[in-house]
Amino acid sequence: MNTTEITLKLTEIFRQVFSNHLLELTNELTSNDVNGWDSLSHMLLINEIEKSFSINFKLKDLNKMKNVGALIIIIEEKLNNK
Amino acid sequence: MLSFNYRHATLKDVPFLVDTIIEAEKSGTNILTYSTIFGLTEYEARLYITKMFQEEIDGCELSVSSYMIAEYQGQFAASVGAWIEGYDGIPSNIIKGNLLNYILPRKCIEKAALLTSILNETHIECFQNSIQIGVVYVANEYRGMKLAGNLIDRQILRLTEINPKISDIFVQVFGNNTPAIKAYENSQFSVILINEGSNKKVQQYLPSDRKVLMKRNLKT
């Protein structure tokens, strides 16, 4: 799966979790930019990403993710190491 | 007058920090959000909160490093959890969400998924590079002895030593907690925002359908 495919799949997950069908992902996007991105919705977001991509994040990976761009890089690494 | 010892929390204090979280979550009611949102018994909630503290992740209410404790003759009397919001570039709600996802069983996460639209309405964002007073707890027998205020002052001193440019301190309180709101007002905090959920079902899951944001400015 390449970066574009990952971004497309992630966009669907974000739109579903945040109930916002107009949400567009950019590498710079953070929780400050999305309405309703609190601890509970973040927990659900990560859970959905893990299920959809069939991956499991390590806690130290999660706590390095400062924006969506960093999230995409970590997903790519996880998928490449499968 | 009792003489209290004030100190930073360590991993050995986790059982008391778990009490702190449980009592703060209840906010003077019998509603424990870990039970209503995640379907956990209080015993299970204590186990998972303990595990989250033991991960030793900094920067949120589930971080041992956020806490200072007051004790009297070796007995825990009070604790306050506070941190600099987004100090390492990641907001506290994201750090907490990561811990919840990592530690809680999948069935708990799926139960919570059904409630996000109701619970989201009372959410209040934290301000980057401000001090967040996240959790305050004083054991019953030590109330009225200014322990919370003394611990908050020590936290402010500790955190402004890390970042001297900080000027704002925020605290979020459930709207039902009138004694806490009055205590903060007496400590120079002012109410700047009240978020009220439109769906009254929220009262089944949270101690109140209102969240109150209070602010104190250190420079005034």
Tab-separated table of C-alpha atoms in Angstrom:
chain	number	residue	atom	x	y	z
A	1	MET	CA	0.000	0.000	0.000
A	2	ASN	CA	1.509	3.355	-1.009
A	3	THR	CA	1.222	6.741	0.717
A	4	THR	CA	-1.732	7.852	-1.408
A	5	GLU	CA	-3.672	4.671	-0.688
A	6	ILE	CA	-2.928	4.971	3.035
A	7	THR	CA	-4.060	8.615	3.022
A	8	LEU	CA	-7.313	7.717	1.225
A	9	LYS	CA	-8.085	4.942	3.687
A	10	LEU	CA	-7.183	7.180	6.625
A	11	THR	CA	-9.432	9.938	5.300
A	12	GLU	CA	-12.407	7.563	5.385
A	13	ILE	CA	-11.558	6.556	8.978
A	14	PHE	CA	-11.186	10.186	10.112
A	15	ARG	CA	-14.475	11.169	8.434
A	16	GLN	CA	-16.276	8.298	10.142
A	17	VAL	CA	-14.787	8.861	13.618
A	18	PHE	CA	-15.329	12.636	13.589
A	19	SER	CA	-18.669	12.444	11.713
A	20	ASN	CA	-17.368	14.996	9.220
A	21	HIS	CA	-17.665	13.972	5.584
A	22	LEU	CA	-15.845	17.065	4.373
A	23	LEU	CA	-12.721	16.466	6.435
A	24	GLU	CA	-9.545	16.596	4.303
A	25	LEU	CA	-6.255	15.259	5.635
A	26	THR	CA	-2.971	17.106	5.282
A	27	ASN	CA	0.398	16.129	6.713
A	28	GLU	CA	0.260	19.149	9.052
A	29	LEU	CA	-3.201	18.375	10.463
A	30	THR	CA	-3.286	18.035	14.283
A	31	SER	CA	-5.955	17.542	16.928
A	32	ASN	CA	-6.168	21.324	17.315
A	33	ASP	CA	-7.539	21.570	13.769
A	34	VAL	CA	-10.398	19.072	14.089
A	35	ASN	CA	-13.551	19.756	16.063
A	36	GLY	CA	-14.200	17.083	18.690
A	37	TRP	CA	-10.721	15.490	18.644
A	38	ASP	CA	-10.570	14.731	22.365
A	39	SER	CA	-9.090	11.798	24.311
A	40	LEU	CA	-12.118	9.573	23.709
A	41	SER	CA	-12.339	10.189	19.962
A	42	HIS	CA	-8.547	9.812	19.673
A	43	MET	CA	-8.785	6.426	21.380
A	44	LEU	CA	-11.485	5.407	18.879
A	45	LEU	CA	-9.472	6.784	15.959
A	46	ILE	CA	-6.376	4.754	16.843
A	47	ASN	CA	-8.522	1.662	17.455
A	48	GLU	CA	-10.164	2.033	14.006
A	49	ILE	CA	-6.797	2.577	12.307
A	50	GLU	CA	-5.370	-0.550	13.949
A	51	LYS	CA	-8.375	-2.616	12.878
A	52	SER	CA	-8.562	-1.259	9.318
A	53	PHE	CA	-4.857	-1.670	8.592
A	54	SER	CA	-4.478	-4.839	10.717
A	55	ILE	CA	-1.601	-3.327	12.663
A	56	ASN	CA	-0.813	-2.670	16.329
A	57	PHE	CA	0.945	0.485	17.447
A	58	LYS	CA	3.444	0.552	20.266
A	59	LEU	CA	2.769	3.202	22.894
A	60	LYS	CA	6.098	4.885	22.155
A	61	ASP	CA	5.110	5.106	18.455
A	62	LEU	CA	1.797	6.721	19.328
A	63	ASN	CA	3.407	9.319	21.528
A	64	LYS	CA	5.689	10.442	18.688
A	65	MET	CA	2.775	11.266	16.368
A	66	LYS	CA	2.633	15.039	16.339
A	67	ASN	CA	0.480	15.294	13.199
A	68	VAL	CA	-1.184	13.238	10.458
A	69	GLY	CA	2.029	13.184	8.411
A	70	ALA	CA	3.829	11.400	11.266
A	71	LEU	CA	0.904	8.984	11.577
A	72	ILE	CA	1.112	8.094	7.861
A	73	ILE	CA	4.870	7.451	8.116
A	74	ILE	CA	4.391	5.091	11.074
A	75	ILE	CA	1.553	3.216	9.306
A	76	GLU	CA	3.777	2.837	6.225
A	77	GLU	CA	6.590	1.436	8.372
A	78	LYS	CA	4.218	-0.985	10.100
A	79	LEU	CA	2.805	-2.225	6.785
A	80	ASN	CA	6.280	-2.605	5.227
A	81	ASN	CA	7.477	-4.648	8.220
A	82	LYS	CA	4.557	-7.062	8.173
B	1	MET	CA	-1.639	23.323	63.313
B	2	LEU	CA	-0.643	20.191	61.400
B	3	SER	CA	2.686	20.154	59.604
B	4	PHE	CA	2.463	18.590	56.149
B	5	ASN	CA	5.217	17.233	53.952
B	6	TYR	CA	4.932	18.274	50.286
B	7	ARG	CA	6.741	16.258	47.621
B	8	HIS	CA	6.743	15.002	44.040
B	9	ALA	CA	4.877	11.740	43.409
B	10	THR	CA	6.741	8.545	42.529
B	11	LEU	CA	5.666	5.161	41.192
B	12	LYS	CA	5.220	3.999	44.806
B	13	ASP	CA	2.376	6.511	45.134
B	14	VAL	CA	0.321	5.037	42.286
B	15	PRO	CA	-2.390	3.540	44.573
B	16	PHE	CA	-3.053	7.014	46.024
B	17	LEU	CA	-2.948	8.581	42.555
B	18	VAL	CA	-5.567	6.040	41.454
B	19	ASP	CA	-7.762	7.174	44.382
B	20	THR	CA	-7.177	10.730	43.190
B	21	ILE	CA	-8.364	9.935	39.655
B	22	ILE	CA	-11.380	7.945	40.847
B	23	GLU	CA	-12.560	10.698	43.223
B	24	ALA	CA	-11.915	13.454	40.688
B	25	GLU	CA	-13.842	11.542	38.015
B	26	LYS	CA	-16.796	11.164	40.384
B	27	SER	CA	-16.708	14.875	41.210
B	28	GLY	CA	-18.713	14.395	44.406
B	29	THR	CA	-21.291	12.075	42.780
B	30	ASN	CA	-21.542	8.290	42.473
B	31	ILE	CA	-21.014	8.459	38.708
B	32	LEU	CA	-17.654	6.972	37.738
B	33	THR	CA	-17.011	7.745	34.075
B	34	TYR	CA	-14.780	4.678	33.663
B	35	SER	CA	-17.868	2.624	34.558
B	36	THR	CA	-20.520	4.549	32.627
B	37	ILE	CA	-18.430	5.057	29.477
B	38	PHE	CA	-16.305	1.911	29.376
B	39	GLY	CA	-18.503	-0.547	31.287
B	40	LEU	CA	-15.849	-1.253	33.940
B	41	THR	CA	-16.456	-2.012	37.599
B	42	GLU	CA	-14.623	0.312	39.988
B	43	TYR	CA	-12.237	-2.556	40.777
B	44	GLU	CA	-11.452	-3.030	37.056
B	45	ALA	CA	-11.125	0.733	36.552
B	46	ARG	CA	-8.559	0.854	39.362
B	47	LEU	CA	-6.544	-1.950	37.745
B	48	TYR	CA	-6.455	-0.263	34.331
B	49	ILE	CA	-5.722	3.209	35.738
B	50	THR	CA	-2.843	1.636	37.682
B	51	LYS	CA	-1.484	0.106	34.461
B	52	MET	CA	-1.719	3.459	32.670
B	53	PHE	CA	0.250	5.209	35.438
B	54	GLN	CA	2.846	2.433	35.332
B	55	GLU	CA	3.579	3.163	31.650
B	56	GLU	CA	5.288	6.367	32.926
B	57	ILE	CA	4.183	8.530	30.019
B	58	ASP	CA	4.516	12.256	30.792
B	59	GLY	CA	2.160	15.105	30.040
B	60	CYS	CA	-1.349	14.206	31.165
B	61	GLU	CA	-3.501	13.301	34.163
B	62	LEU	CA	-2.343	9.670	33.926
B	63	SER	CA	1.323	10.628	34.357
B	64	VAL	CA	3.015	10.111	37.721
B	65	SER	CA	5.327	13.022	36.872
B	66	SER	CA	2.323	15.392	36.831
B	67	TYR	CA	1.604	14.964	40.545
B	68	MET	CA	2.610	16.534	43.821
B	69	ILE	CA	1.445	15.075	47.105
B	70	ALA	CA	0.842	16.368	50.630
B	71	GLU	CA	1.253	13.868	53.450
B	72	TYR	CA	0.936	13.983	57.211
B	73	GLN	CA	2.944	11.543	59.321
B	74	GLY	CA	3.303	9.241	56.314
B	75	GLN	CA	-0.420	9.320	55.496
B	76	PHE	CA	-1.586	10.636	52.125
B	77	ALA	CA	-3.608	13.818	52.595
B	78	ALA	CA	-3.933	15.461	49.180
B	79	SER	CA	-2.635	15.481	45.620
B	80	VAL	CA	-2.712	17.767	42.607
B	81	GLY	CA	-1.935	16.736	39.039
B	82	ALA	CA	-0.731	19.547	36.771
B	83	TRP	CA	1.351	19.846	33.602
B	84	ILE	CA	2.388	22.218	30.831
B	85	GLU	CA	-0.061	21.592	28.027
B	86	GLY	CA	1.608	20.237	24.886
B	87	TYR	CA	5.117	20.608	26.329
B	88	ASP	CA	6.557	17.918	24.033
B	89	GLY	CA	4.352	18.961	21.121
B	90	ILE	CA	1.532	16.523	21.854
B	91	PRO	CA	-1.699	17.639	23.568
B	92	SER	CA	-2.634	15.954	26.858
B	93	ASN	CA	-5.896	14.589	25.415
B	94	ILE	CA	-3.931	12.745	22.723
B	95	ILE	CA	-1.527	11.282	25.296
B	96	LYS	CA	-4.483	10.146	27.403
B	97	GLY	CA	-6.294	8.735	24.350
B	98	ASN	CA	-3.168	6.759	23.423
B	99	LEU	CA	-3.006	5.288	26.928
B	100	LEU	CA	-6.706	4.400	26.925
B	101	ASN	CA	-6.404	2.694	23.544
B	102	TYR	CA	-3.260	0.842	24.608
B	103	ILE	CA	-4.485	-0.402	27.990
B	104	LEU	CA	-8.263	-0.846	27.851
B	105	PRO	CA	-9.816	-4.025	26.413
B	106	ARG	CA	-11.348	-3.700	22.920
B	107	LYS	CA	-14.879	-4.273	24.251
B	108	CYS	CA	-14.539	-1.145	26.426
B	109	ILE	CA	-13.443	0.936	23.455
B	110	GLU	CA	-16.342	-0.339	21.368
B	111	LYS	CA	-18.812	0.504	24.151
B	112	ALA	CA	-17.430	4.043	24.319
B	113	ALA	CA	-17.757	4.435	20.535
B	114	LEU	CA	-21.542	4.553	20.902
B	115	LEU	CA	-21.341	7.556	23.237
B	116	THR	CA	-18.890	9.971	21.586
B	117	SER	CA	-21.519	12.260	20.021
B	118	ILE	CA	-23.191	12.744	23.423
B	119	LEU	CA	-19.958	13.223	25.357
B	120	ASN	CA	-18.205	15.456	22.809
B	121	GLU	CA	-20.501	18.389	23.479
B	122	THR	CA	-19.025	19.188	26.877
B	123	HIS	CA	-15.425	18.869	25.712
B	124	ILE	CA	-13.232	21.946	26.199
B	125	GLU	CA	-9.885	22.286	24.430
B	126	CYS	CA	-6.721	22.903	26.435
B	127	PHE	CA	-4.473	25.817	25.529
B	128	GLN	CA	-0.947	25.006	24.346
B	129	ASN	CA	1.876	26.125	26.659
B	130	SER	CA	-0.417	26.949	29.556
B	131	ILE	CA	-0.485	25.225	32.939
B	132	GLN	CA	-3.328	22.734	33.251
B	133	ILE	CA	-4.526	21.888	36.747
B	134	GLY	CA	-5.909	18.483	35.769
B	135	VAL	CA	-6.821	16.710	38.988
B	136	VAL	CA	-7.249	17.845	42.593
B	137	TYR	CA	-8.040	15.606	45.541
B	138	VAL	CA	-8.059	16.177	49.300
B	139	ALA	CA	-8.904	13.290	51.642
B	140	ASN	CA	-12.014	13.993	53.734
B	141	GLU	CA	-10.224	14.327	57.068
B	142	TYR	CA	-7.831	16.952	55.691
B	143	ARG	CA	-10.353	19.242	53.989
B	144	GLY	CA	-10.412	22.927	54.958
B	145	MET	CA	-6.642	23.016	55.593
B	146	LYS	CA	-5.717	24.809	52.338
B	147	LEU	CA	-3.825	21.748	51.065
B	148	ALA	CA	-5.197	22.049	47.511
B	149	GLY	CA	-4.175	25.724	47.331
B	150	ASN	CA	-0.720	24.981	48.751
B	151	LEU	CA	-0.180	22.145	46.270
B	152	ILE	CA	-1.392	24.279	43.353
B	153	ASP	CA	1.070	27.042	44.367
B	154	ARG	CA	3.898	24.471	44.456
B	155	GLN	CA	2.858	23.108	41.053
B	156	ILE	CA	2.860	26.622	39.581
B	157	LEU	CA	6.353	27.198	40.977
B	158	ARG	CA	7.578	23.855	39.599
B	159	LEU	CA	6.095	24.376	36.123
B	160	THR	CA	7.097	28.025	35.736
B	161	GLU	CA	10.673	26.974	36.528
B	162	ILE	CA	10.431	24.680	33.476
B	163	ASN	CA	8.927	27.434	31.316
B	164	PRO	CA	9.168	30.947	32.864
B	165	LYS	CA	7.156	32.468	29.980
B	166	ILE	CA	3.932	30.773	31.036
B	167	SER	CA	1.298	33.268	32.103
B	168	ASP	CA	-2.005	31.381	32.079
B	169	ILE	CA	-3.297	28.598	34.291
B	170	PHE	CA	-6.476	26.724	33.417
B	171	VAL	CA	-8.675	24.307	35.287
B	172	GLN	CA	-11.773	22.468	34.058
B	173	VAL	CA	-14.451	21.606	36.599
B	174	PHE	CA	-17.762	19.804	36.275
B	175	GLY	CA	-20.599	22.310	36.669
B	176	ASN	CA	-22.090	20.480	39.663
B	177	ASN	CA	-18.939	20.994	41.723
B	178	THR	CA	-19.858	24.342	43.266
B	179	PRO	CA	-17.432	24.034	46.232
B	180	ALA	CA	-14.507	23.532	43.818
B	181	ILE	CA	-15.592	26.475	41.650
B	182	LYS	CA	-15.799	28.725	44.733
B	183	ALA	CA	-12.416	27.500	45.982
B	184	TYR	CA	-10.813	28.321	42.622
B	185	GLU	CA	-12.481	31.752	42.598
B	186	ASN	CA	-10.930	32.369	46.014
B	187	SER	CA	-7.560	31.440	44.467
B	188	GLN	CA	-7.848	34.131	41.758
B	189	PHE	CA	-9.378	31.912	39.046
B	190	SER	CA	-12.303	33.280	36.986
B	191	VAL	CA	-14.899	31.422	34.946
B	192	ILE	CA	-14.266	32.104	31.252
B	193	LEU	CA	-16.402	29.443	29.562
B	194	ILE	CA	-19.286	27.093	30.371
B	195	ASN	CA	-20.016	24.240	27.951
B	196	GLU	CA	-23.410	22.610	28.377
B	197	GLY	CA	-24.445	19.425	26.598
B	198	SER	CA	-27.733	19.720	24.707
B	199	ASN	CA	-28.478	16.013	25.119
B	200	LYS	CA	-29.597	15.474	28.719
B	201	LYS	CA	-28.588	11.788	28.447
B	202	VAL	CA	-25.062	13.012	29.140
B	203	GLN	CA	-26.026	13.117	32.841
B	204	GLN	CA	-26.174	9.310	32.785
B	205	TYR	CA	-22.492	9.176	31.868
B	206	LEU	CA	-20.845	12.247	33.441
B	207	PRO	CA	-21.253	13.828	36.892
B	208	SER	CA	-22.733	16.913	35.215
B	209	ASP	CA	-23.918	18.060	31.777
B	210	ARG	CA	-21.850	21.248	32.231
B	211	LYS	CA	-18.104	21.785	32.106
B	212	VAL	CA	-16.675	25.014	33.439
B	213	LEU	CA	-13.349	26.437	32.265
B	214	MET	CA	-11.581	28.699	34.759
B	215	LYS	CA	-8.454	30.780	34.208
B	216	ARG	CA	-5.901	32.559	36.342
B	217	ASN	CA	-3.324	34.922	34.899
B	218	LEU	CA	0.027	34.942	36.679
B	219	LYS	CA	1.030	38.352	35.346
B	220	THR	CA	-1.950	40.294	36.745
